[in-house]
Coordinates of C-alpha atoms in Angstrom, one line a residue:
Chain A
M3 CA 1.8 14.3 -12.1
P4 CA -1.6 12.8 -11.9
D5 CA -3.9 13.8 -9.4
A6 CA -3.1 11.8 -6.3
R7 CA -7.1 11.6 -5.5
S8 CA -8.3 10.5 -9.1
T9 CA -6.0 7.7 -9.4
P10 CA -6.1 5.5 -6.4
V11 CA -2.9 3.2 -5.5
T12 CA -4.0 -0.5 -4.9
A13 CA -2.5 -3.7 -3.5
A14 CA -2.8 -7.2 -3.1
I15 CA -1.0 -9.4 0.0
L16 CA -0.3 -13.0 -1.1
V17 CA 0.9 -15.1 1.9
I18 CA 2.7 -18.3 1.0
G19 CA 3.1 -21.3 3.3
D20 CA 1.6 -24.9 4.4
E21 CA 2.2 -23.6 8.1
I22 CA -0.6 -20.9 8.1
L23 CA -2.9 -23.0 6.3
S24 CA -2.5 -25.9 8.7
G25 CA -2.8 -23.5 11.7
R26 CA 0.6 -24.3 13.1
T27 CA 1.6 -20.5 12.3
K28 CA -0.9 -17.4 13.1
D29 CA 0.0 -15.0 10.5
K30 CA 1.1 -11.7 11.9
N31 CA 1.9 -10.1 8.7
I32 CA -1.7 -9.2 6.9
G33 CA -2.8 -7.0 9.7
Y34 CA 0.7 -5.2 9.8
I35 CA 1.2 -4.7 6.0
A36 CA -2.7 -3.5 6.1
E37 CA -2.1 -0.9 8.5
Y38 CA 1.1 0.4 6.9
L39 CA -0.3 0.5 3.5
T40 CA -3.4 2.4 4.7
S41 CA -1.1 4.8 6.3
S42 CA 1.1 5.3 3.5
G43 CA -2.1 5.9 1.0
I44 CA -2.1 2.4 -0.6
D45 CA -5.5 0.8 -0.5
L46 CA -5.2 -2.8 0.2
R47 CA -8.0 -4.5 -1.9
E48 CA -7.2 -8.5 -1.5
V49 CA -5.0 -11.1 0.2
R50 CA -5.2 -14.4 -0.7
V51 CA -3.3 -17.3 1.2
V52 CA -1.9 -20.5 -0.5
P53 CA 0.2 -23.6 0.2
D54 CA 4.0 -24.0 -0.8
V55 CA 2.6 -25.5 -4.3
A56 CA 4.2 -24.0 -7.4
E57 CA 1.1 -23.8 -9.6
E58 CA -0.8 -22.3 -6.8
I59 CA 1.7 -19.6 -6.2
V60 CA 2.2 -18.9 -9.9
A61 CA -1.7 -18.6 -10.6
A62 CA -2.3 -16.5 -7.7
V63 CA 0.9 -14.1 -8.4
N64 CA -0.3 -13.6 -11.8
A65 CA -4.0 -13.0 -10.9
L66 CA -2.8 -10.7 -8.1
R67 CA 0.0 -8.4 -10.1
A68 CA -2.4 -7.9 -13.1
R69 CA -4.8 -6.5 -11.0
Y70 CA -3.5 -4.2 -8.7
T71 CA -0.8 -1.7 -8.4
Y72 CA 1.3 -3.8 -6.3
L73 CA 1.8 -7.2 -5.4
F74 CA 2.8 -8.1 -1.7
T75 CA 4.0 -11.6 -1.1
T76 CA 5.2 -12.8 2.2
G77 CA 6.8 -16.5 3.1
G78 CA 8.6 -19.4 1.1
I79 CA 12.3 -17.3 0.3
G80 CA 14.5 -19.3 2.8
P81 CA 16.9 -22.0 2.2
T82 CA 15.0 -25.0 2.7
H83 CA 13.3 -27.1 -0.2
D84 CA 10.0 -25.8 0.7
D85 CA 11.0 -22.1 -0.3
I86 CA 9.9 -22.0 -3.8
T87 CA 8.5 -18.3 -3.9
A88 CA 11.6 -16.8 -6.1
D89 CA 11.4 -19.6 -8.6
C90 CA 7.5 -19.4 -8.7
V91 CA 7.7 -15.5 -9.2
A92 CA 10.7 -15.9 -12.2
Q93 CA 8.1 -18.4 -13.5
A94 CA 4.8 -16.3 -13.2
L95 CA 6.8 -13.1 -14.9
G96 CA 8.5 -15.5 -17.6
V97 CA 12.0 -14.4 -16.6
G98 CA 15.0 -16.5 -15.4
I99 CA 16.6 -16.7 -12.2
D100 CA 20.0 -17.6 -10.9
V101 CA 22.2 -16.5 -8.1
D102 CA 22.3 -12.7 -8.0
P103 CA 26.1 -11.3 -7.3
R104 CA 24.7 -8.8 -5.1
A105 CA 22.4 -11.0 -3.1
R106 CA 25.4 -13.2 -2.6
A107 CA 27.7 -10.3 -1.5
M108 CA 24.9 -9.5 1.2
L109 CA 24.7 -13.2 2.4
L110 CA 28.5 -13.1 2.9
E111 CA 27.9 -9.9 5.3
R112 CA 26.6 -12.8 7.7
I113 CA 27.6 -16.1 6.5
K114 CA 31.1 -17.2 5.9
E115 CA 32.0 -17.9 2.4
A116 CA 33.2 -21.6 3.4
D117 CA 29.5 -21.9 5.1
L118 CA 27.5 -20.4 1.7
N119 CA 26.6 -23.8 0.5
E120 CA 23.9 -24.7 -2.0
A121 CA 21.0 -24.6 0.3
R122 CA 22.2 -21.1 1.6
L123 CA 22.8 -19.7 -1.7
R124 CA 19.0 -20.6 -2.6
M125 CA 18.5 -17.3 -0.9
A126 CA 20.6 -15.5 -3.4
R127 CA 18.8 -16.7 -6.2
I128 CA 17.0 -13.6 -7.8
P129 CA 14.7 -13.1 -11.1
F130 CA 16.3 -11.4 -13.5
G131 CA 15.8 -7.7 -13.5
A132 CA 14.7 -7.5 -9.8
E133 CA 15.8 -4.7 -7.5
L134 CA 17.0 -6.2 -4.2
I135 CA 15.1 -5.2 -0.9
E136 CA 17.3 -4.9 1.8
N137 CA 17.2 -7.1 5.0
A138 CA 18.2 -5.5 8.1
V139 CA 17.5 -8.4 10.4
S140 CA 19.4 -11.5 8.8
K141 CA 20.8 -10.1 5.3
A142 CA 19.3 -12.5 2.8
P143 CA 17.3 -9.9 0.5
G144 CA 13.8 -10.0 -0.8
F145 CA 13.2 -8.2 -4.1
M146 CA 11.0 -6.2 -6.4
I147 CA 10.3 -7.0 -9.8
E148 CA 7.9 -5.2 -12.2
N149 CA 5.2 -4.3 -9.7
V150 CA 5.9 -7.8 -7.2
I151 CA 7.4 -7.2 -3.7
V152 CA 8.9 -10.6 -2.3
M153 CA 9.3 -10.3 1.3
A154 CA 10.3 -12.6 4.2
G155 CA 7.5 -14.8 6.1
V156 CA 9.2 -14.1 9.8
P157 CA 7.5 -10.8 10.8
A158 CA 10.7 -9.1 12.1
I159 CA 12.2 -9.6 8.6
M160 CA 9.2 -8.9 6.7
Q161 CA 8.9 -5.1 8.6
S162 CA 12.3 -4.6 7.7
M163 CA 11.9 -5.2 4.1
L164 CA 8.7 -3.2 4.2
D165 CA 10.6 0.0 5.4
A166 CA 13.4 -0.6 3.1
V167 CA 10.9 -0.7 -0.1
A168 CA 8.4 1.6 1.2
P169 CA 10.2 4.7 -0.4
R170 CA 10.3 3.2 -3.7
L171 CA 6.4 3.0 -4.1
R172 CA 3.6 5.3 -5.7
T173 CA 1.6 6.2 -3.0
G174 CA -2.1 7.8 -3.2
A175 CA -4.1 10.4 -1.3
R176 CA -4.4 9.0 2.6
V177 CA -7.4 7.7 3.8
T178 CA -8.5 9.7 6.6
A179 CA -10.7 7.4 9.5
E180 CA -12.5 8.7 12.1
T181 CA -14.1 6.4 14.8
I182 CA -17.4 7.3 16.7
E183 CA -18.0 5.4 19.9
A184 CA -21.2 3.9 19.9
G185 CA -20.8 2.4 22.9
N186 CA -23.9 0.2 24.0
L187 CA -26.3 1.5 21.4
P188 CA -27.3 -1.7 19.6
E189 CA -26.3 -1.9 16.3
G190 CA -29.8 -2.9 15.1
G191 CA -31.2 0.3 16.7
Y192 CA -28.9 2.8 14.6
A193 CA -28.5 0.4 11.4
S194 CA -31.4 1.8 9.6
D195 CA -30.5 5.6 10.4
L196 CA -27.0 4.7 9.7
A197 CA -27.5 3.7 6.3
L198 CA -29.4 6.8 5.5
V199 CA -26.4 8.9 7.0
A200 CA -23.9 6.5 4.4
K201 CA -26.8 7.2 1.6
A202 CA -26.4 10.9 2.2
H203 CA -22.5 10.9 2.0
P204 CA -21.6 8.9 -0.9
G205 CA -18.1 10.3 -0.8
V206 CA -17.0 8.3 2.1
S207 CA -17.3 4.8 3.5
I208 CA -19.1 4.1 6.8
G209 CA -18.9 0.9 8.7
S210 CA -20.2 -0.5 12.0
Y211 CA -18.1 -2.9 14.0
P212 CA -19.1 -4.7 17.2
S213 CA -16.8 -6.3 19.6
M214 CA -17.6 -8.3 22.7
T215 CA -16.6 -7.1 26.0
P216 CA -17.3 -8.7 29.6
A217 CA -20.1 -6.1 29.6
G218 CA -21.8 -7.1 26.2
F219 CA -21.3 -5.7 22.9
R220 CA -19.8 -2.3 22.2
N221 CA -20.1 -0.9 19.0
Q222 CA -17.8 1.5 16.8
I223 CA -18.7 3.2 13.6
V224 CA -16.1 4.2 11.4
V225 CA -16.1 6.7 8.7
R226 CA -13.4 6.5 5.9
G227 CA -12.7 8.6 3.1
R228 CA -9.7 10.5 1.1
D229 CA -11.9 13.9 1.4
G230 CA -11.0 15.4 4.6
E231 CA -13.9 17.5 4.5
A232 CA -16.7 14.7 3.3
V233 CA -15.3 12.6 6.1
A234 CA -15.8 15.6 8.6
A235 CA -19.1 16.2 7.4
A236 CA -20.4 12.6 7.6
R237 CA -18.8 12.4 11.0
A238 CA -20.5 15.2 12.6
A239 CA -23.7 13.2 10.9
V240 CA -22.9 10.2 12.8
E241 CA -22.2 12.0 15.9
A242 CA -25.4 13.8 15.9
L243 CA -27.1 10.5 15.5
V244 CA -25.3 8.6 18.6
A245 CA -26.1 11.6 20.5
R246 CA -29.6 11.4 19.7
L247 CA -30.3 7.7 20.4
H248 CA -28.4 8.1 23.4
A249 CA -30.4 10.6 24.6
A250 CA -33.6 8.9 23.5
R251 CA -32.6 5.9 25.8
G252 CA -32.1 8.2 28.8
Chain B
M27 CA -17.9 -45.6 2.2
P28 CA -15.3 -43.8 0.3
D29 CA -11.7 -44.6 2.0
A30 CA -11.0 -41.3 3.6
R31 CA -7.5 -41.5 2.9
S32 CA -8.3 -41.6 -1.0
T33 CA -10.8 -38.7 -1.1
P34 CA -9.3 -35.6 1.0
V35 CA -11.8 -33.3 2.2
T36 CA -10.6 -29.6 1.3
A37 CA -11.8 -26.5 2.3
A38 CA -11.4 -22.6 1.6
I39 CA -11.9 -19.6 4.2
L40 CA -13.4 -16.3 2.6
V41 CA -12.8 -13.5 5.0
I42 CA -15.4 -10.4 3.8
G43 CA -14.8 -6.8 5.5
D44 CA -13.1 -3.7 4.6
E45 CA -11.8 -3.5 8.2
I46 CA -9.8 -6.2 7.9
L47 CA -7.9 -4.7 4.9
S48 CA -7.9 -1.1 6.3
G49 CA -5.8 -2.9 9.2
R50 CA -8.3 -1.6 11.5
T51 CA -9.3 -4.7 13.0
K52 CA -6.9 -7.6 13.0
D53 CA -8.2 -11.0 11.6
K54 CA -8.4 -13.8 14.7
N55 CA -10.8 -16.1 12.7
I56 CA -8.2 -17.7 9.9
G57 CA -5.9 -19.1 12.4
Y58 CA -8.5 -20.5 14.5
I59 CA -10.3 -22.0 11.6
A60 CA -7.5 -23.5 10.3
E61 CA -6.5 -25.0 13.2
Y62 CA -10.1 -26.3 13.8
L63 CA -10.3 -28.2 10.1
T64 CA -6.7 -29.6 10.5
S65 CA -7.7 -31.2 13.8
S66 CA -11.1 -32.6 12.1
G67 CA -9.4 -33.8 9.0
I68 CA -10.3 -31.2 6.6
D69 CA -7.5 -29.6 4.4
L70 CA -7.7 -25.8 4.5
R71 CA -6.2 -25.4 0.6
E72 CA -6.8 -21.4 0.5
V73 CA -8.0 -18.2 2.2
R74 CA -9.0 -14.9 0.6
V75 CA -9.8 -11.6 2.2
V76 CA -12.2 -9.3 0.3
P77 CA -14.0 -5.9 0.8
D78 CA -17.4 -5.1 1.5
V79 CA -17.9 -5.0 -2.3
A80 CA -20.7 -7.2 -4.0
E81 CA -19.1 -8.1 -6.8
E82 CA -15.9 -9.2 -5.2
I83 CA -17.8 -11.2 -2.9
V84 CA -19.7 -13.0 -5.4
A85 CA -16.7 -13.6 -7.7
A86 CA -14.6 -15.1 -4.8
V87 CA -17.6 -17.3 -3.5
N88 CA -18.0 -18.7 -6.9
A89 CA -14.4 -19.4 -7.4
L90 CA -14.0 -21.0 -3.9
R91 CA -17.2 -23.1 -3.7
A92 CA -16.2 -24.8 -7.4
R93 CA -12.6 -25.5 -6.1
Y94 CA -13.1 -26.9 -2.4
T95 CA -15.6 -29.1 -0.8
Y96 CA -16.4 -26.2 1.5
L97 CA -16.5 -22.7 1.7
F98 CA -16.5 -21.0 4.9
T99 CA -17.3 -17.2 5.1
T100 CA -16.7 -14.6 7.8
G101 CA -18.3 -11.5 8.3
G102 CA -20.9 -9.5 6.8
I103 CA -24.1 -10.8 8.1
G104 CA -25.0 -8.4 10.8
P105 CA -27.7 -5.5 10.7
T106 CA -26.1 -2.7 9.0
H107 CA -26.0 -1.5 5.4
D108 CA -22.3 -2.5 5.0
D109 CA -23.8 -6.3 5.9
I110 CA -24.1 -7.6 2.4
T111 CA -22.7 -11.3 2.4
A112 CA -26.4 -13.3 2.7
D113 CA -27.3 -11.2 -0.5
C114 CA -24.1 -11.9 -2.2
V115 CA -24.2 -15.7 -1.4
A116 CA -27.7 -16.0 -2.7
Q117 CA -26.8 -14.0 -5.9
A118 CA -23.7 -16.1 -6.1
L119 CA -25.8 -19.3 -6.1
G120 CA -28.4 -18.1 -8.3
V121 CA -31.3 -18.6 -5.5
G122 CA -33.8 -16.0 -4.0
I123 CA -33.5 -14.6 -0.4
D124 CA -35.8 -13.5 2.3
V125 CA -36.6 -13.1 5.9
D126 CA -36.7 -16.8 7.0
P127 CA -39.5 -17.6 9.7
R128 CA -36.6 -19.9 11.5
A129 CA -34.3 -17.3 12.0
R130 CA -36.7 -14.6 12.9
A131 CA -37.9 -17.1 15.6
M132 CA -34.3 -17.3 16.8
L133 CA -33.7 -13.3 16.6
L134 CA -36.9 -13.4 18.8
E135 CA -35.3 -15.2 21.6
R136 CA -33.1 -12.0 22.0
I137 CA -34.9 -9.5 20.8
K138 CA -38.1 -8.0 21.7
E139 CA -40.9 -8.2 18.8
A140 CA -41.2 -4.3 19.2
D141 CA -37.6 -3.9 18.5
L142 CA -37.5 -6.0 15.5
N143 CA -37.2 -3.3 13.2
E144 CA -36.3 -3.7 9.6
A145 CA -32.3 -3.6 10.1
R146 CA -32.5 -6.3 12.5
L147 CA -34.6 -8.4 10.2
R148 CA -31.8 -8.3 7.7
M149 CA -30.1 -11.0 10.3
A150 CA -33.0 -13.1 9.1
R151 CA -32.4 -12.9 5.7
I152 CA -31.4 -16.3 4.7
P153 CA -31.0 -17.5 1.1
F154 CA -33.5 -20.2 -0.1
G155 CA -32.6 -23.5 0.8
A156 CA -30.1 -22.9 3.5
E157 CA -29.9 -24.9 6.5
L158 CA -29.2 -22.5 9.7
I159 CA -26.3 -22.5 11.7
E160 CA -27.0 -21.9 15.5
N161 CA -25.5 -18.8 17.3
A162 CA -25.1 -19.6 21.3
V163 CA -23.8 -16.2 21.5
S164 CA -26.3 -13.8 20.3
K165 CA -28.8 -16.1 18.3
A166 CA -28.8 -14.1 14.9
P167 CA -28.2 -17.6 13.0
G168 CA -25.3 -18.1 10.3
F169 CA -26.3 -20.5 7.1
M170 CA -25.0 -23.5 5.2
I171 CA -26.2 -23.5 1.6
E172 CA -24.9 -26.4 -0.8
N173 CA -20.9 -26.5 0.5
V174 CA -21.0 -22.8 1.6
I175 CA -21.1 -22.0 5.4
V176 CA -21.8 -18.6 6.4
M177 CA -20.7 -17.1 9.8
A178 CA -20.1 -14.0 11.7
G179 CA -17.0 -12.2 12.1
V180 CA -17.1 -11.6 15.6
P181 CA -14.6 -14.3 16.8
A182 CA -16.8 -15.9 19.8
I183 CA -19.8 -15.8 17.7
M184 CA -17.8 -17.4 14.6
Q185 CA -16.4 -20.2 16.9
S186 CA -20.1 -20.9 18.1
M187 CA -20.9 -21.3 14.9
L188 CA -18.2 -23.6 13.8
D189 CA -19.0 -26.1 16.8
A190 CA -22.4 -26.1 15.6
V191 CA -21.8 -26.8 12.2
A192 CA -18.8 -29.2 12.5
P193 CA -20.8 -32.5 13.3
R194 CA -22.8 -31.9 9.9
L195 CA -19.5 -32.0 7.6
R196 CA -17.9 -34.7 5.9
T197 CA -14.2 -35.2 7.2
G198 CA -11.2 -37.0 6.0
A199 CA -8.5 -38.9 7.4
R200 CA -6.6 -36.7 10.2
V201 CA -3.2 -35.3 9.4
T202 CA -0.5 -36.2 11.9
A203 CA 2.0 -33.3 12.3
E204 CA 5.0 -34.2 14.3
T205 CA 7.3 -31.4 15.5
I206 CA 11.0 -31.9 15.4
E207 CA 13.0 -29.1 17.5
A208 CA 16.4 -28.1 15.7
G209 CA 17.1 -25.4 18.0
N210 CA 19.9 -23.4 17.0
L211 CA 20.8 -25.2 14.1
P212 CA 20.6 -23.0 11.2
E213 CA 18.2 -23.8 8.6
G214 CA 21.3 -23.3 5.8
G215 CA 23.0 -26.0 7.6
Y216 CA 20.5 -29.2 7.4
A217 CA 18.7 -27.6 4.0
S218 CA 20.2 -30.0 1.7
D219 CA 20.0 -32.8 3.8
L220 CA 16.4 -32.1 4.9
A221 CA 15.7 -32.3 1.1
L222 CA 17.0 -35.4 0.8
V223 CA 15.0 -36.9 3.6
A224 CA 11.8 -35.3 2.1
K225 CA 12.7 -36.7 -1.2
A226 CA 13.0 -40.2 0.4
H227 CA 9.5 -39.9 2.3
P228 CA 7.1 -38.5 -0.6
G229 CA 4.1 -39.7 1.1
V230 CA 4.8 -36.7 3.9
S231 CA 5.3 -33.1 3.6
I232 CA 8.3 -31.5 5.6
G233 CA 8.6 -28.0 6.5
S234 CA 11.3 -26.0 8.5
Y235 CA 10.0 -23.0 10.3
P236 CA 12.7 -20.4 11.9
S237 CA 11.3 -17.9 14.5
M238 CA 13.2 -15.1 16.0
T239 CA 14.0 -15.4 19.9
P240 CA 16.1 -13.0 21.9
A241 CA 19.0 -15.7 21.6
G242 CA 18.7 -15.6 18.0
F243 CA 17.2 -17.8 15.2
R244 CA 15.5 -21.1 16.5
N245 CA 14.2 -23.7 14.1
Q246 CA 11.4 -26.3 14.1
I247 CA 11.1 -29.2 11.5
V248 CA 7.4 -30.3 11.2
V249 CA 6.4 -33.5 9.3
R250 CA 2.9 -33.8 8.3
G251 CA 0.9 -36.6 6.8
R252 CA -2.2 -38.7 6.6
D253 CA -0.2 -42.2 7.0
G254 CA 0.7 -42.6 10.5
E255 CA 3.6 -45.0 9.7
A256 CA 5.2 -43.0 6.8
V257 CA 5.2 -39.9 9.1
A258 CA 6.9 -41.9 12.0
A259 CA 9.4 -43.1 9.6
A260 CA 10.2 -39.4 8.2
R261 CA 10.2 -38.1 11.9
A262 CA 13.0 -40.8 12.9
A263 CA 14.7 -39.5 9.7
V264 CA 14.8 -35.9 10.6
E265 CA 15.5 -36.9 14.3
A266 CA 18.4 -38.6 13.3
L267 CA 19.5 -35.7 11.0
V268 CA 19.5 -33.1 13.8
A269 CA 21.1 -35.6 16.2
R270 CA 24.0 -35.9 13.9
L271 CA 24.1 -32.0 13.1
H272 CA 24.4 -31.3 16.8
A273 CA 26.9 -33.7 17.5
A274 CA 29.0 -32.4 14.4
R275 CA 29.1 -28.9 16.3
G276 CA 30.1 -30.7 19.5

């Protein structure tokens, strides 16, 4: 087995849907998947959102699947005419697509055979060679083909699919993230010293994140890395810096 | 003046920041900007999220600015070592960058001269040739250079910058969006008929959006387009379809 530390497992998300780009629907999947992957030891490296346009979807699938260990897509696998994700993934991978008997059987768990019209059968169109991903919410499955994982856009369904597919994925060493509260210390007051800490601890990444509160800006400093000892050492250095600056302010 | 209907104004968003990809911070800017642009007559066509890595930022800036009328970036313009957006944009555009006296003056509205250390002055580093974008919240400006609009990641600041820059942007004909409630009609029951409506109304785009409620799925059908008469005609056709299907269910 390869050393998990030396072979990071990476991922991208491709969100498919006009409704996200028009602002009609506010995406809730990116943040959820990001957190899920991070806690699984998979590095999310890029996200793209594209419209329901075949050439855009195909191009993005090919760009992202080539670059990362896994590509997760959300959206566009329902029964309506604008649900074109499965066909686009088949096209991107150069494989055929048709109604899959296993997927059809899954639909029949929820839909009467008499109601299984052409539109509903679209949800059983699966690219050749794909493994199905169970949908505990509404049965119509997602699928995984090569390194591309195709999921629904409705958050509850997407979450159920992510749970179903996660055990099949390769994962890496988990990232440890430690948050140090800088409180009302201004970023501009500690930025130079923090840059020195970051330089002295090259094995970790250190970020500073302001947020606005009714009482003004509050800052948090986050130390992230896969080597627990390195993270602990950097954390101690940041804590010492924050304590020193608080003391200096009296 | 060109006919606004025939020359769509397009845009992309580039979200910059490790904290979004790790899931630590849940992005709130994409949906906000999407809605803002749509109501301004600007078509958001693509979104990307990339980490705080210079090559990734530069490559994404160049890919997106070449393709769309405008590119909006969020994040990475604070005072800390991981705030590298301004430098990356300068690099992408092949221009120099230095502390800008106008930006420095803006910082001095909030920061005492004695406190204007090197880190804080990073926030006044502006690529040569850029116009500044006022920040009503915390003074440190964003900027616009060519068709690239660089804004903060903190939502309240980003929103203030968007308000400040919007009057300078070219806009197109606004999209009209009409939502028809399909209620508990199943998508799979109307999908084939809806596809026929879509085919008969090529000048508009028609989407179907399920959401989960405690009472089960509820669906909405959205008709979008720039030609008000075409949208009204398609809306009437969708409403007739929905009424017919409701009546058939009794």
